[in-house]
Coordinates of N, CA and C in Angstrom, one line a residue:
M150 N 114.7 52.9 91.4 CA 113.7 53.8 90.9 C 113.3 53.4 89.5
K151 N 112.0 53.1 89.3 CA 111.5 52.7 88.0 C 111.0 53.9 87.3
V152 N 111.5 54.2 86.2 CA 111.1 55.4 85.4 C 110.1 54.9 84.4
K153 N 109.0 55.6 84.3 CA 107.9 55.3 83.4 C 107.8 56.5 82.4
T154 N 107.1 56.3 81.3 CA 106.9 57.3 80.3 C 105.4 57.2 79.8
S155 N 104.9 58.4 79.5 CA 103.5 58.4 79.0 C 103.2 59.6 78.1
T156 N 102.4 59.4 77.1 CA 101.9 60.6 76.3 C 100.5 60.9 76.7
N157 N 100.0 60.2 77.7 CA 98.6 60.5 78.2 C 98.7 61.5 79.3
H158 N 98.9 62.7 78.9 CA 99.2 63.8 79.9 C 98.0 64.0 80.8
E159 N 96.8 63.8 80.3 CA 95.6 64.1 81.0 C 95.4 63.3 82.3
Q160 N 96.1 62.2 82.4 CA 96.0 61.4 83.6 C 96.7 62.0 84.8
F161 N 97.7 63.0 84.5 CA 98.4 63.6 85.6 C 97.7 64.8 86.1
K162 N 97.8 65.1 87.4 CA 97.1 66.2 88.0 C 98.0 67.2 88.7
I163 N 97.7 68.5 88.5 CA 98.5 69.5 89.3 C 97.9 69.5 90.7
M164 N 98.8 69.3 91.7 CA 98.4 69.1 93.1 C 97.9 70.5 93.6
R165 N 96.7 70.4 94.2 CA 96.1 71.6 94.8 C 96.9 72.1 95.9
G166 N 97.3 73.4 95.9 CA 98.1 73.9 97.0 C 99.6 74.0 96.6
N167 N 100.0 73.3 95.5 CA 101.4 73.4 95.1 C 101.6 74.8 94.5
R168 N 102.9 75.1 94.3 CA 103.2 76.4 93.8 C 102.5 76.8 92.5
P169 N 101.9 78.0 92.4 CA 101.2 78.4 91.2 C 102.1 78.2 90.0
I170 N 101.5 77.9 88.8 CA 102.2 77.7 87.6 C 102.8 79.1 87.2
N171 N 104.1 79.1 86.9 CA 104.8 80.2 86.4 C 104.9 80.1 84.8
R172 N 104.1 80.8 84.1 CA 104.0 80.7 82.7 C 105.4 80.9 82.0
Q173 N 106.1 81.9 82.5 CA 107.5 82.2 82.0 C 108.4 81.0 82.1
H174 N 108.3 80.2 83.2 CA 109.1 79.0 83.4 C 108.7 78.0 82.4
V175 N 107.4 77.8 82.1 CA 107.0 76.8 81.1 C 107.6 77.2 79.8
E176 N 107.5 78.5 79.4 CA 108.1 78.9 78.1 C 109.6 78.7 78.0
R177 N 110.3 78.9 79.2 CA 111.7 78.7 79.2 C 112.1 77.2 78.9
I178 N 111.3 76.3 79.5 CA 111.5 74.9 79.3 C 111.3 74.5 77.8
K179 N 110.2 75.1 77.3 CA 109.9 74.8 75.8 C 111.0 75.3 74.9
A180 N 111.5 76.5 75.2 CA 112.5 77.2 74.4 C 113.8 76.3 74.5
S181 N 114.1 75.8 75.7 CA 115.3 75.0 75.9 C 115.2 73.7 75.1
I182 N 114.0 73.1 75.1 CA 113.8 71.8 74.3 C 114.0 72.1 72.8
R183 N 113.4 73.2 72.3 CA 113.5 73.5 70.9 C 115.0 73.7 70.5
K184 N 115.7 74.4 71.4 CA 117.1 74.7 71.1 C 118.0 73.5 71.3
N185 N 117.9 72.8 72.3 CA 118.9 71.8 72.7 C 118.4 70.3 72.5
G186 N 117.1 70.2 72.0 CA 116.6 68.9 71.9 C 115.9 68.4 73.2
Y187 N 115.2 67.3 73.2 CA 114.5 66.9 74.4 C 115.4 66.0 75.2
L188 N 115.8 66.5 76.4 CA 116.6 65.8 77.3 C 115.7 65.5 78.5
P189 N 115.0 64.3 78.6 CA 114.0 64.1 79.6 C 114.5 64.2 81.0
T190 N 113.7 64.9 81.8 CA 114.0 65.0 83.3 C 112.8 64.2 84.0
V191 N 113.2 63.4 84.9 CA 112.2 62.5 85.5 C 111.4 63.3 86.6
A192 N 110.1 63.3 86.4 CA 109.2 63.9 87.4 C 108.8 62.9 88.5
I193 N 108.2 63.4 89.6 CA 107.8 62.6 90.7 C 106.3 62.8 90.8
V194 N 105.6 61.7 90.8 CA 104.1 61.7 91.1 C 103.8 60.7 92.2
N195 N 102.6 60.9 92.8 CA 102.2 59.9 93.8 C 101.3 58.9 93.2
Q196 N 100.7 58.0 94.0 CA 99.9 57.0 93.5 C 98.6 57.4 92.8
D197 N 98.2 58.7 93.0 CA 97.0 59.2 92.4 C 97.4 60.1 91.1
K198 N 98.6 60.0 90.7 CA 99.1 60.7 89.6 C 99.1 62.2 89.8
E199 N 99.2 62.7 91.1 CA 99.3 64.1 91.4 C 100.8 64.4 91.3
V200 N 101.2 65.5 90.6 CA 102.6 65.8 90.4 C 103.2 66.4 91.7
I201 N 104.2 65.8 92.2 CA 105.0 66.3 93.4 C 106.1 67.2 92.9
D202 N 106.8 66.8 91.8 CA 107.8 67.6 91.3 C 107.8 67.4 89.8
G203 N 107.7 68.5 89.0 CA 107.7 68.5 87.6 C 106.4 69.0 86.9
Q204 N 105.7 69.9 87.6 CA 104.4 70.3 87.0 C 104.6 71.3 85.8
H205 N 105.7 72.0 85.9 CA 106.0 72.9 84.7 C 106.4 72.1 83.5
R206 N 107.2 71.0 83.7 CA 107.6 70.2 82.6 C 106.4 69.4 82.1
L207 N 105.4 69.1 82.9 CA 104.2 68.4 82.5 C 103.5 69.3 81.4
I208 N 103.3 70.6 81.8 CA 102.6 71.5 80.8 C 103.4 71.7 79.6
A209 N 104.8 71.8 79.7 CA 105.6 72.0 78.5 C 105.5 70.8 77.6
T210 N 105.6 69.6 78.1 CA 105.6 68.4 77.3 C 104.2 68.2 76.7
T211 N 103.2 68.6 77.4 CA 101.8 68.5 76.9 C 101.7 69.4 75.7
E212 N 102.1 70.6 75.8 CA 102.0 71.5 74.7 C 102.8 71.2 73.5
L213 N 104.0 70.5 73.7 CA 104.9 70.2 72.6 C 104.6 68.8 72.1
G214 N 103.7 68.1 72.8 CA 103.3 66.7 72.3 C 104.4 65.7 72.6
L215 N 105.2 65.9 73.6 CA 106.3 65.0 74.0 C 105.9 64.1 75.1
P216 N 106.6 62.9 75.2 CA 106.3 62.0 76.4 C 106.7 62.6 77.7
Y217 N 106.0 62.3 78.7 CA 106.3 62.7 80.1 C 107.0 61.6 80.8
Y218 N 108.2 61.8 81.4 CA 108.9 60.8 82.1 C 108.7 61.1 83.6
Y219 N 108.4 60.0 84.3 CA 108.0 60.1 85.7 C 108.3 58.8 86.5
T220 N 108.4 59.0 87.8 CA 108.5 57.9 88.7 C 107.4 58.1 89.8
E221 N 106.8 57.0 90.3 CA 105.8 57.0 91.3 C 106.3 56.8 92.7
R222 N 105.9 57.7 93.6 CA 106.3 57.6 95.0 C 105.0 57.6 95.8
A223 N 104.6 56.4 96.2 CA 103.4 56.2 97.0 C 103.4 57.0 98.3
G224 N 102.3 57.7 98.6 CA 102.2 58.4 99.8 C 102.8 59.9 99.8
A225 N 103.4 60.2 98.7 CA 103.9 61.6 98.6 C 102.8 62.6 98.6
N226 N 103.0 63.7 99.3 CA 101.9 64.7 99.5 C 102.4 66.1 99.2
L227 N 101.5 67.1 99.6 CA 101.8 68.5 99.4 C 103.1 68.9 100.1
E228 N 103.3 68.5 101.3 CA 104.5 68.8 102.1 C 105.7 68.4 101.4
N229 N 105.7 67.3 100.8 CA 106.9 66.8 100.0 C 107.1 67.8 98.8
A230 N 106.0 68.2 98.1 CA 106.1 69.1 97.0 C 106.7 70.4 97.4
L231 N 106.2 70.9 98.5 CA 106.7 72.2 99.0 C 108.2 72.2 99.4
D232 N 108.6 71.1 100.0 CA 110.0 70.9 100.4 C 110.9 70.9 99.2
L233 N 110.4 70.1 98.1 CA 111.2 70.1 96.9 C 111.3 71.4 96.2
N234 N 110.2 72.1 96.2 CA 110.2 73.5 95.6 C 111.1 74.4 96.3
R235 N 111.2 74.3 97.6 CA 112.0 75.2 98.4 C 113.5 75.0 98.1
T236 N 113.9 73.8 97.8 CA 115.3 73.5 97.6 C 115.7 73.8 96.1
Q237 N 114.7 73.9 95.2 CA 115.0 74.1 93.8 C 114.9 75.5 93.4
R238 N 114.0 76.3 93.9 CA 113.8 77.7 93.5 C 113.2 78.4 94.6
S239 N 113.8 79.5 95.0 CA 113.3 80.2 96.2 C 111.9 80.7 96.0
W240 N 111.1 80.4 97.1 CA 109.7 80.9 97.1 C 109.6 82.3 97.6
T241 N 108.8 83.1 97.0 CA 108.5 84.4 97.5 C 107.4 84.2 98.5
V242 N 107.2 85.3 99.4 CA 106.1 85.2 100.3 C 104.7 85.1 99.6
F243 N 104.6 85.8 98.4 CA 103.4 85.7 97.6 C 103.2 84.3 97.1
D244 N 104.2 83.5 96.8 CA 104.1 82.1 96.4 C 103.4 81.3 97.5
Y245 N 103.8 81.6 98.8 CA 103.3 80.8 99.9 C 101.8 81.2 100.1
I246 N 101.5 82.5 99.9 CA 100.1 83.0 100.1 C 99.2 82.3 99.0
E247 N 99.6 82.3 97.8 CA 98.9 81.7 96.7 C 98.7 80.2 96.9
S248 N 99.8 79.6 97.4 CA 99.7 78.1 97.6 C 98.7 77.7 98.6
Y249 N 98.7 78.4 99.8 CA 97.8 78.1 100.9 C 96.4 78.5 100.5
A250 N 96.2 79.6 99.7 CA 94.9 80.0 99.2 C 94.4 78.9 98.3
N251 N 95.2 78.5 97.3 CA 94.8 77.5 96.4 C 94.4 76.1 97.1
A252 N 95.0 75.9 98.2 CA 94.7 74.7 99.0 C 93.4 74.8 99.8
G253 N 92.8 76.0 99.7 CA 91.5 76.2 100.4 C 91.5 76.9 101.7
N254 N 92.7 77.4 102.2 CA 92.8 78.0 103.5 C 92.2 79.4 103.4
Q255 N 91.0 79.6 104.1 CA 90.3 80.8 104.1 C 91.0 82.0 104.5
N256 N 91.9 81.9 105.5 CA 92.7 83.0 105.9 C 93.5 83.6 104.8
Y257 N 94.1 82.8 104.0 CA 94.9 83.2 102.8 C 94.1 83.7 101.7
I258 N 92.9 83.1 101.5 CA 91.9 83.6 100.5 C 91.5 85.0 100.9
D259 N 91.2 85.3 102.1 CA 90.8 86.6 102.6 C 91.9 87.6 102.4
L260 N 93.2 87.2 102.7 CA 94.3 88.1 102.5 C 94.5 88.4 101.0
L261 N 94.4 87.4 100.1 CA 94.5 87.7 98.7 C 93.4 88.7 98.2
N262 N 92.2 88.5 98.7 CA 91.1 89.3 98.3 C 91.4 90.8 98.8
D263 N 91.9 91.0 100.0 CA 92.1 92.3 100.5 C 93.3 92.9 99.7
M264 N 94.3 92.1 99.4 CA 95.4 92.7 98.6 C 95.0 93.2 97.3
A265 N 94.1 92.4 96.6 CA 93.5 92.8 95.3 C 92.6 94.0 95.5
K266 N 91.8 94.0 96.5 CA 90.8 95.1 96.7 C 91.5 96.4 96.9
W267 N 92.6 96.4 97.7 CA 93.3 97.7 98.0 C 94.5 97.9 97.2
K268 N 94.8 96.9 96.3 CA 96.0 97.1 95.4 C 97.3 97.3 96.3
I269 N 97.5 96.4 97.2 CA 98.6 96.5 98.1 C 99.3 95.2 98.2
S270 N 100.6 95.2 98.7 CA 101.2 93.9 99.0 C 100.7 93.3 100.3
Y271 N 101.2 92.1 100.6 CA 100.8 91.4 101.8 C 101.2 92.1 103.1
V272 N 102.3 93.0 103.0 CA 102.9 93.6 104.1 C 101.9 94.4 104.9
T273 N 101.2 95.3 104.2 CA 100.3 96.3 104.9 C 99.2 95.6 105.7
P274 N 98.4 94.7 105.0 CA 97.3 94.1 105.8 C 97.7 93.2 106.9
T275 N 98.8 92.4 106.7 CA 99.2 91.5 107.7 C 99.8 92.2 108.9
I276 N 100.6 93.3 108.7 CA 101.1 94.0 109.9 C 100.0 94.7 110.6
L277 N 99.0 95.2 109.9 CA 97.9 95.9 110.5 C 97.0 94.9 111.3
A278 N 97.1 93.6 110.9 CA 96.4 92.6 111.5 C 97.2 91.9 112.7
G279 N 98.4 92.4 112.8 CA 99.3 91.9 113.9 C 99.9 90.6 113.6
T280 N 100.2 90.3 112.3 CA 100.8 89.0 111.9 C 102.2 89.2 111.4
A281 N 103.1 88.3 111.7 CA 104.5 88.3 111.3 C 104.6 87.6 110.0
T282 N 105.6 87.9 109.2 CA 105.9 87.3 107.9 C 106.1 85.8 108.0
T283 N 106.8 85.4 109.1 CA 107.1 84.0 109.3 C 105.8 83.2 109.4
T284 N 104.8 83.8 110.1 CA 103.5 83.1 110.2 C 102.8 83.0 108.9
V285 N 103.0 84.0 108.0 CA 102.4 83.9 106.7 C 103.0 82.7 105.9
K286 N 104.3 82.5 106.1 CA 105.0 81.5 105.3 C 104.8 80.1 105.8
N287 N 104.6 80.0 107.1 CA 104.5 78.6 107.7 C 103.0 78.1 107.7
G288 N 102.1 78.8 107.2 CA 100.7 78.3 107.0 C 99.8 78.5 108.2
R289 N 100.3 79.3 109.2 CA 99.5 79.5 110.4 C 98.9 80.9 110.5
L290 N 98.8 81.5 109.4 CA 98.2 82.9 109.3 C 96.8 82.9 109.8
K291 N 96.4 83.8 110.7 CA 95.1 84.1 111.1 C 94.6 85.5 110.6
Y292 N 93.8 85.5 109.6 CA 93.4 86.7 108.9 C 92.0 86.6 108.4
K293 N 91.3 87.7 108.6 CA 89.9 87.7 108.2 C 89.5 89.0 107.6
S294 N 88.9 89.0 106.4 CA 88.4 90.2 105.8 C 87.2 90.7 106.6
S295 N 87.1 92.0 106.9 CA 86.0 92.5 107.7 C 85.9 94.0 107.5
I296 N 84.8 94.5 107.9 CA 84.6 96.0 107.8 C 85.6 96.7 108.7
K297 N 85.9 96.1 109.9 CA 86.9 96.7 110.8 C 88.3 96.7 110.1
Q298 N 88.7 95.6 109.5 CA 90.0 95.5 108.8 C 90.0 96.5 107.6
D299 N 88.9 96.6 106.9 CA 88.9 97.6 105.8 C 89.1 99.0 106.3
D300 N 88.4 99.3 107.4 CA 88.6 100.6 108.0 C 90.0 100.9 108.4
T301 N 90.6 99.9 109.0 CA 92.0 100.1 109.5 C 93.0 100.3 108.3
I302 N 92.8 99.5 107.2 CA 93.6 99.6 106.0 C 93.4 101.0 105.4
A303 N 92.1 101.4 105.3 CA 91.8 102.7 104.7 C 92.5 103.9 105.4
K304 N 92.5 103.8 106.7 CA 93.1 104.9 107.5 C 94.6 104.8 107.4
A305 N 95.2 103.6 107.4 CA 96.6 103.5 107.2 C 97.1 104.1 105.9
L306 N 96.3 103.8 104.8 CA 96.7 104.3 103.5 C 96.5 105.8 103.3
E307 N 95.7 106.4 104.2 CA 95.6 107.8 104.2 C 96.8 108.5 104.9
I308 N 97.3 107.8 105.9 CA 98.5 108.4 106.7 C 99.8 108.2 105.9
Q309 N 100.0 107.0 105.3 CA 101.3 106.7 104.7 C 101.8 107.7 103.7
P310 N 101.0 108.3 102.8 CA 101.6 109.2 101.8 C 102.2 110.4 102.4
F311 N 101.8 110.9 103.6 CA 102.4 112.0 104.2 C 103.9 111.8 104.6
V312 N 104.2 110.5 104.8 CA 105.6 110.2 105.3 C 106.5 110.0 104.1
G313 N 105.9 109.4 103.0 CA 106.7 109.2 101.8 C 107.5 108.0 101.7
T314 N 107.3 107.0 102.5 CA 108.0 105.7 102.5 C 107.0 104.6 102.8
K315 N 107.4 103.4 102.5 CA 106.6 102.2 102.8 C 107.3 101.1 103.6
V316 N 108.3 101.5 104.3 CA 109.1 100.6 105.1 C 108.3 99.9 106.2
I317 N 108.7 98.7 106.6 CA 108.0 97.9 107.6 C 107.8 98.7 108.9
A318 N 108.9 99.4 109.3 CA 108.9 100.2 110.5 C 107.7 101.2 110.6
L319 N 107.5 101.8 109.4 CA 106.4 102.8 109.3 C 105.0 102.1 109.5
W320 N 104.8 100.9 108.8 CA 103.5 100.2 109.0 C 103.3 99.7 110.4
L321 N 104.4 99.3 111.1 CA 104.3 98.9 112.5 C 103.9 100.0 113.4
A322 N 104.5 101.2 113.1 CA 104.1 102.4 113.9 C 102.7 102.8 113.6
I323 N 102.2 102.8 112.4 CA 100.9 103.1 112.0 C 99.9 102.2 112.7
A324 N 100.2 100.9 112.7 CA 99.4 99.9 113.3 C 99.2 100.2 114.8
K325 N 100.3 100.6 115.5 CA 100.2 100.9 116.9 C 99.4 102.1 117.2
V326 N 99.6 103.1 116.3 CA 98.8 104.4 116.4 C 97.3 104.1 116.3
L327 N 96.9 103.4 115.3 CA 95.5 103.1 115.0 C 94.9 102.2 116.1
S328 N 95.7 101.4 116.8 CA 95.2 100.5 117.8 C 95.0 101.2 119.2
N329 N 95.5 102.5 119.3 CA 95.3 103.3 120.5 C 93.8 103.6 120.7
K330 N 93.2 103.3 121.8 CA 91.8 103.5 122.0 C 91.4 105.0 122.1
E331 N 92.3 105.8 122.3 CA 92.0 107.3 122.4 C 92.3 108.0 121.0
Y332 N 92.7 107.2 120.0 CA 93.1 107.8 118.7 C 91.9 108.4 118.0
N333 N 92.1 109.5 117.4 CA 91.0 110.2 116.6 C 91.6 110.4 115.2
H334 N 91.0 109.7 114.3 CA 91.6 109.8 112.9 C 91.4 111.2 112.3
Q335 N 90.3 111.8 112.5 CA 90.0 113.1 112.0 C 91.1 114.1 112.5
R336 N 91.4 114.0 113.7 CA 92.4 114.9 114.3 C 93.8 114.7 113.7
M337 N 94.1 113.4 113.5 CA 95.4 113.1 112.9 C 95.5 113.6 111.5
M338 N 94.5 113.4 110.7 CA 94.5 113.9 109.3 C 94.6 115.4 109.2
K339 N 93.9 116.1 110.1 CA 93.9 117.6 110.2 C 95.4 118.1 110.4
N340 N 96.0 117.4 111.4 CA 97.4 117.8 111.8 C 98.4 117.4 110.7
L341 N 98.2 116.3 110.1 CA 99.1 115.9 109.1 C 99.1 116.9 107.9
N342 N 97.9 117.3 107.5 CA 97.7 118.3 106.5 C 98.4 119.6 106.8
A343 N 98.3 120.0 108.1 CA 99.0 121.2 108.6 C 100.5 121.1 108.5
Y344 N 101.0 119.9 108.7 CA 102.4 119.7 108.6 C 102.9 119.2 107.3
R345 N 102.1 119.2 106.3 CA 102.4 118.6 105.0 C 103.8 118.9 104.4
N346 N 104.1 120.2 104.5 CA 105.4 120.6 103.9 C 106.5 120.9 105.0
S347 N 106.3 120.3 106.2 CA 107.2 120.5 107.3 C 108.3 119.4 107.3
D348 N 109.5 119.8 107.8 CA 110.5 118.8 107.9 C 110.3 117.9 109.1
K349 N 109.2 118.1 109.8 CA 108.9 117.2 110.9 C 108.3 115.9 110.4
L350 N 107.9 115.9 109.1 CA 107.4 114.7 108.4 C 108.5 114.1 107.6
G351 N 108.7 112.8 107.6 CA 109.7 112.1 106.7 C 110.1 110.8 107.3
A352 N 111.1 110.2 106.6 CA 111.6 108.9 107.0 C 112.3 109.0 108.4
R353 N 112.2 107.9 109.1 CA 112.9 107.8 110.4 C 113.6 106.5 110.4
I354 N 114.5 106.4 111.4 CA 115.4 105.2 111.5 C 114.6 103.9 111.9
D355 N 113.7 104.0 112.8 CA 113.0 102.8 113.2 C 111.6 103.1 113.7
E356 N 110.9 102.1 114.2 CA 109.5 102.3 114.6 C 109.4 103.3 115.7
K357 N 110.3 103.4 116.6 CA 110.2 104.4 117.7 C 110.2 105.8 117.1
G358 N 111.1 106.0 116.1 CA 111.2 107.3 115.5 C 109.9 107.7 114.8
Y359 N 109.2 106.8 114.2 CA 107.9 107.1 113.6 C 106.8 107.4 114.6
L360 N 106.9 106.6 115.7 CA 105.9 106.8 116.8 C 106.0 108.1 117.4
L361 N 107.3 108.5 117.7 CA 107.5 109.9 118.3 C 107.1 111.0 117.3
M362 N 107.3 110.8 116.0 CA 106.9 111.8 115.0 C 105.4 111.9 115.0
F363 N 104.7 110.8 115.0 CA 103.2 110.8 115.0 C 102.7 111.4 116.3
E364 N 103.4 111.1 117.4 CA 102.9 111.7 118.7 C 103.0 113.2 118.7
E365 N 104.1 113.7 118.2 CA 104.3 115.2 118.2 C 103.3 115.8 117.3
I366 N 103.1 115.3 116.1 CA 102.1 115.9 115.2 C 100.7 115.8 115.7
Y367 N 100.3 114.6 116.2 CA 99.0 114.4 116.7 C 98.6 115.3 117.9
N368 N 99.6 115.6 118.7 CA 99.4 116.4 119.9 C 99.6 117.9 119.8
H369 N 99.8 118.3 118.6 CA 100.0 119.7 118.3 C 98.8 120.6 118.8
N370 N 99.1 121.5 119.7 CA 98.1 122.4 120.2 C 97.0 121.7 121.0
A371 N 97.3 120.5 121.4 CA 96.2 119.7 122.1 C 96.3 119.9 123.6
R372 N 95.2 120.0 124.3 CA 95.1 120.2 125.7 C 95.5 118.8 126.4
K373 N 95.0 117.8 125.8 CA 95.3 116.4 126.3 C 96.2 115.7 125.4
R374 N 97.4 115.4 125.9 CA 98.3 114.7 125.0 C 98.1 113.2 125.1
I375 N 98.3 112.6 123.9 CA 98.1 111.1 123.8 C 99.5 110.5 123.5
R376 N 99.9 109.5 124.2 CA 101.2 108.8 124.0 C 101.0 107.7 123.0
F377 N 101.9 107.6 122.0 CA 102.0 106.5 121.1 C 103.2 105.6 121.4
Y378 N 104.2 106.2 122.1 CA 105.4 105.4 122.4 C 105.6 105.4 123.9

């Protein structure tokens, strides 16, 4: 492995789709260098000078005016960068979402936009869209911002506060309730308000428990009962 060094930091490129820069991590590297001296760590770049491993150190050495040590690996790509990052520091689901969005995947761009618009985590919109977390992480998310999705999120966020928790089982139950073709949201909200201070509302053990709870409340004094479970 041939190690090279350069002070021409501008020739190196942050790879599109790689993990977003963590400013705190950059500052930790700089603080360590100031305290312990510069102990070069060899970065990995490809033939186009895209950084596969060492993007935080690139920024730190650029800002400190220090040489950047690297080795070139021809053909290295985004997948190699993601694999290296997974082994070095655990990725959060949000890291994956930002990574795929930065790489131009419209599904993830739409998801980020909806998360920002509604000020919610990825859990609510993806569950309401029928998507599993593993699908979010492996890059195969199918998600589209739409008027229909906005309506579903708005209704879910109206229901959730009456229960007082945000566990996944609750969101799964709400998603199933809202997908029922006979569901009437006005009726649900009227009954939830009537039960606001009742012990019939509250945390349940699992999705089934939430579905049965919603079913009982929704069907209160109804001539025609609707089944959610």
